[in-house]
Amino acid sequence: MNAGTFYKALSYACLYRDETEDADEILNTDTTVTLVREQKTEKLLRQLGEKYELTKHAEGIYRINGMMFPVQIPDVTGTAVSPETPPLAFKGYSGQQNH
């Protein structure tokens, strides 16, 4: 996964939002982008870290701040995310649990 893949995912989120009938009523925080890959995304995180602020939200979950939508990249390689962390532990910026 590289920066091109990242921006393509963001463009899909923009298109999805635009195709909605009430697009003007949808807040940017109502749309989230989560990128998941089996291998560690070190290259992507490094590339994004050059342009945006990255924060470690939880063990193995990174947030990219300053984007149009809330964006998170979990490390699911099995070494970072704890087995005790349930899959729905990814929370939106509002603090509400996403389903």
Short mmCIF file of N, CA, C and O in Angstrom, two decimals, residues 18-66:
data_model
loop_
_atom_site.label_atom_id
_atom_site.label_comp_id
_atom_site.label_asym_id
_atom_site.label_seq_id
_atom_site.Cartn_x
_atom_site.Cartn_y
_atom_site.Cartn_z
N ASP A 18 -20.79 12.33 -2.15
CA ASP A 18 -21.40 13.17 -3.17
C ASP A 18 -22.63 12.52 -3.79
O ASP A 18 -23.56 13.20 -4.18
N GLU A 19 -22.64 11.20 -3.90
CA GLU A 19 -23.75 10.48 -4.52
C GLU A 19 -24.96 10.35 -3.59
O GLU A 19 -26.02 9.88 -4.01
N THR A 20 -24.80 10.75 -2.35
CA THR A 20 -25.90 10.68 -1.39
C THR A 20 -26.86 11.83 -1.62
O THR A 20 -26.44 12.95 -1.87
N GLU A 21 -28.16 11.56 -1.53
CA GLU A 21 -29.17 12.58 -1.77
C GLU A 21 -28.98 13.81 -0.89
O GLU A 21 -29.08 14.93 -1.35
N ASP A 22 -28.74 13.60 0.38
CA ASP A 22 -28.61 14.70 1.33
C ASP A 22 -27.15 14.95 1.68
O ASP A 22 -26.79 15.11 2.84
N ALA A 23 -26.29 15.02 0.67
CA ALA A 23 -24.85 15.16 0.90
C ALA A 23 -24.51 16.37 1.74
O ALA A 23 -23.59 16.33 2.56
N ASP A 24 -25.27 17.46 1.59
CA ASP A 24 -24.98 18.66 2.37
C ASP A 24 -25.29 18.49 3.85
O ASP A 24 -24.78 19.23 4.68
N GLU A 25 -26.13 17.52 4.18
CA GLU A 25 -26.49 17.29 5.57
C GLU A 25 -25.54 16.32 6.26
O GLU A 25 -25.60 16.14 7.47
N ILE A 26 -24.66 15.69 5.51
CA ILE A 26 -23.73 14.73 6.08
C ILE A 26 -22.46 15.46 6.53
O ILE A 26 -21.82 16.14 5.73
N LEU A 27 -22.15 15.35 7.79
CA LEU A 27 -20.94 15.97 8.31
C LEU A 27 -19.72 15.17 7.87
O LEU A 27 -19.80 13.96 7.69
N ASN A 28 -18.60 15.83 7.70
CA ASN A 28 -17.37 15.12 7.33
C ASN A 28 -17.02 14.07 8.38
O ASN A 28 -16.46 13.03 8.05
N THR A 29 -17.34 14.33 9.64
CA THR A 29 -17.02 13.35 10.68
C THR A 29 -17.96 12.14 10.66
O THR A 29 -17.72 11.18 11.36
N ASP A 30 -19.01 12.21 9.83
CA ASP A 30 -19.91 11.05 9.67
C ASP A 30 -19.34 10.04 8.67
O ASP A 30 -19.87 8.95 8.52
N THR A 31 -18.30 10.43 7.96
CA THR A 31 -17.65 9.55 7.00
C THR A 31 -16.25 9.25 7.52
O THR A 31 -15.54 10.16 7.92
N THR A 32 -15.87 7.99 7.56
CA THR A 32 -14.52 7.63 7.99
C THR A 32 -13.88 6.73 6.95
O THR A 32 -14.57 6.05 6.20
N VAL A 33 -12.57 6.74 6.93
CA VAL A 33 -11.81 5.88 6.03
C VAL A 33 -10.87 5.06 6.90
O VAL A 33 -10.13 5.61 7.72
N THR A 34 -10.93 3.75 6.75
CA THR A 34 -10.01 2.85 7.45
C THR A 34 -9.32 1.99 6.41
O THR A 34 -9.98 1.33 5.62
N LEU A 35 -8.00 2.03 6.40
CA LEU A 35 -7.22 1.23 5.46
C LEU A 35 -6.60 0.06 6.21
O LEU A 35 -5.93 0.25 7.21
N VAL A 36 -6.84 -1.15 5.71
CA VAL A 36 -6.33 -2.35 6.36
C VAL A 36 -5.51 -3.14 5.36
O VAL A 36 -5.91 -3.33 4.22
N ARG A 37 -4.37 -3.61 5.83
CA ARG A 37 -3.50 -4.44 5.00
C ARG A 37 -2.86 -5.49 5.90
O ARG A 37 -2.56 -5.23 7.06
N GLU A 38 -2.65 -6.68 5.37
CA GLU A 38 -2.06 -7.75 6.18
C GLU A 38 -0.62 -7.47 6.55
O GLU A 38 -0.15 -7.92 7.58
N GLN A 39 0.10 -6.78 5.68
CA GLN A 39 1.49 -6.45 5.98
C GLN A 39 1.57 -5.07 6.62
O GLN A 39 0.69 -4.24 6.42
N LYS A 40 2.62 -4.84 7.36
CA LYS A 40 2.80 -3.56 8.03
C LYS A 40 2.90 -2.44 6.99
O LYS A 40 3.52 -2.60 5.95
N THR A 41 2.31 -1.31 7.29
CA THR A 41 2.23 -0.19 6.35
C THR A 41 3.27 0.89 6.67
O THR A 41 2.98 2.07 6.62
N GLU A 42 4.49 0.48 6.97
CA GLU A 42 5.53 1.43 7.37
C GLU A 42 5.79 2.48 6.30
O GLU A 42 5.93 3.67 6.60
N LYS A 43 5.88 2.07 5.03
CA LYS A 43 6.16 3.01 3.95
C LYS A 43 5.06 4.06 3.86
O LYS A 43 5.33 5.26 3.76
N LEU A 44 3.81 3.62 3.89
CA LEU A 44 2.69 4.55 3.81
C LEU A 44 2.70 5.50 5.01
O LEU A 44 2.52 6.71 4.84
N LEU A 45 2.89 4.98 6.20
CA LEU A 45 2.91 5.84 7.38
C LEU A 45 4.05 6.86 7.30
O LEU A 45 3.87 8.02 7.68
N ARG A 46 5.18 6.46 6.78
CA ARG A 46 6.30 7.38 6.62
C ARG A 46 5.95 8.47 5.61
O ARG A 46 6.18 9.65 5.84
N GLN A 47 5.36 8.08 4.47
CA GLN A 47 4.96 9.05 3.45
C GLN A 47 3.93 10.04 3.99
O GLN A 47 4.04 11.25 3.77
N LEU A 48 2.94 9.53 4.69
CA LEU A 48 1.90 10.40 5.23
C LEU A 48 2.43 11.28 6.35
O LEU A 48 2.00 12.42 6.51
N GLY A 49 3.38 10.75 7.13
CA GLY A 49 3.98 11.51 8.22
C GLY A 49 4.74 12.73 7.75
O GLY A 49 4.95 13.67 8.51
N GLU A 50 5.15 12.74 6.48
CA GLU A 50 5.84 13.89 5.92
C GLU A 50 4.88 15.05 5.64
O GLU A 50 5.30 16.20 5.58
N LYS A 51 3.59 14.75 5.47
CA LYS A 51 2.61 15.78 5.12
C LYS A 51 1.56 16.05 6.19
O LYS A 51 1.00 17.13 6.24
N TYR A 52 1.29 15.04 7.01
CA TYR A 52 0.21 15.14 7.98
C TYR A 52 0.71 14.73 9.36
O TYR A 52 1.72 14.08 9.49
N GLU A 53 -0.08 15.10 10.36
CA GLU A 53 0.24 14.68 11.73
C GLU A 53 -0.34 13.29 11.97
O GLU A 53 -1.53 13.06 11.77
N LEU A 54 0.50 12.36 12.37
CA LEU A 54 0.06 11.01 12.71
C LEU A 54 0.04 10.87 14.23
O LEU A 54 0.96 11.32 14.90
N THR A 55 -1.00 10.25 14.73
CA THR A 55 -1.06 9.96 16.16
C THR A 55 -1.35 8.49 16.35
O THR A 55 -2.06 7.87 15.55
N LYS A 56 -0.81 7.95 17.41
CA LYS A 56 -1.07 6.55 17.76
C LYS A 56 -2.29 6.56 18.67
O LYS A 56 -2.22 6.99 19.81
N HIS A 57 -3.42 6.12 18.13
CA HIS A 57 -4.69 6.16 18.86
C HIS A 57 -4.74 5.07 19.94
O HIS A 57 -5.20 5.28 21.04
N ALA A 58 -4.28 3.92 19.60
CA ALA A 58 -4.22 2.77 20.50
C ALA A 58 -3.10 1.89 19.98
O ALA A 58 -2.50 2.19 18.96
N GLU A 59 -2.81 0.83 20.68
CA GLU A 59 -1.74 -0.06 20.23
C GLU A 59 -2.04 -0.58 18.83
O GLU A 59 -3.02 -1.28 18.61
N GLY A 60 -1.24 -0.15 17.85
CA GLY A 60 -1.39 -0.62 16.49
C GLY A 60 -2.43 0.11 15.66
O GLY A 60 -2.72 -0.29 14.54
N ILE A 61 -3.01 1.19 16.18
CA ILE A 61 -4.00 1.96 15.43
C ILE A 61 -3.50 3.39 15.29
O ILE A 61 -3.30 4.08 16.29
N TYR A 62 -3.28 3.80 14.06
CA TYR A 62 -2.75 5.14 13.79
C TYR A 62 -3.82 6.00 13.15
O TYR A 62 -4.58 5.54 12.29
N ARG A 63 -3.89 7.26 13.56
CA ARG A 63 -4.81 8.21 12.98
C ARG A 63 -4.02 9.24 12.18
O ARG A 63 -2.94 9.66 12.58
N ILE A 64 -4.58 9.65 11.05
CA ILE A 64 -3.98 10.70 10.24
C ILE A 64 -4.83 11.94 10.45
O ILE A 64 -6.01 11.97 10.09
N ASN A 65 -4.26 12.94 11.09
CA ASN A 65 -4.98 14.17 11.42
C ASN A 65 -4.84 15.19 10.29
O ASN A 65 -3.85 15.20 9.58
N GLY A 66 -5.84 16.04 10.15
CA GLY A 66 -5.80 17.09 9.16
C GLY A 66 -6.39 16.70 7.82
O GLY A 66 -6.26 17.43 6.84
#
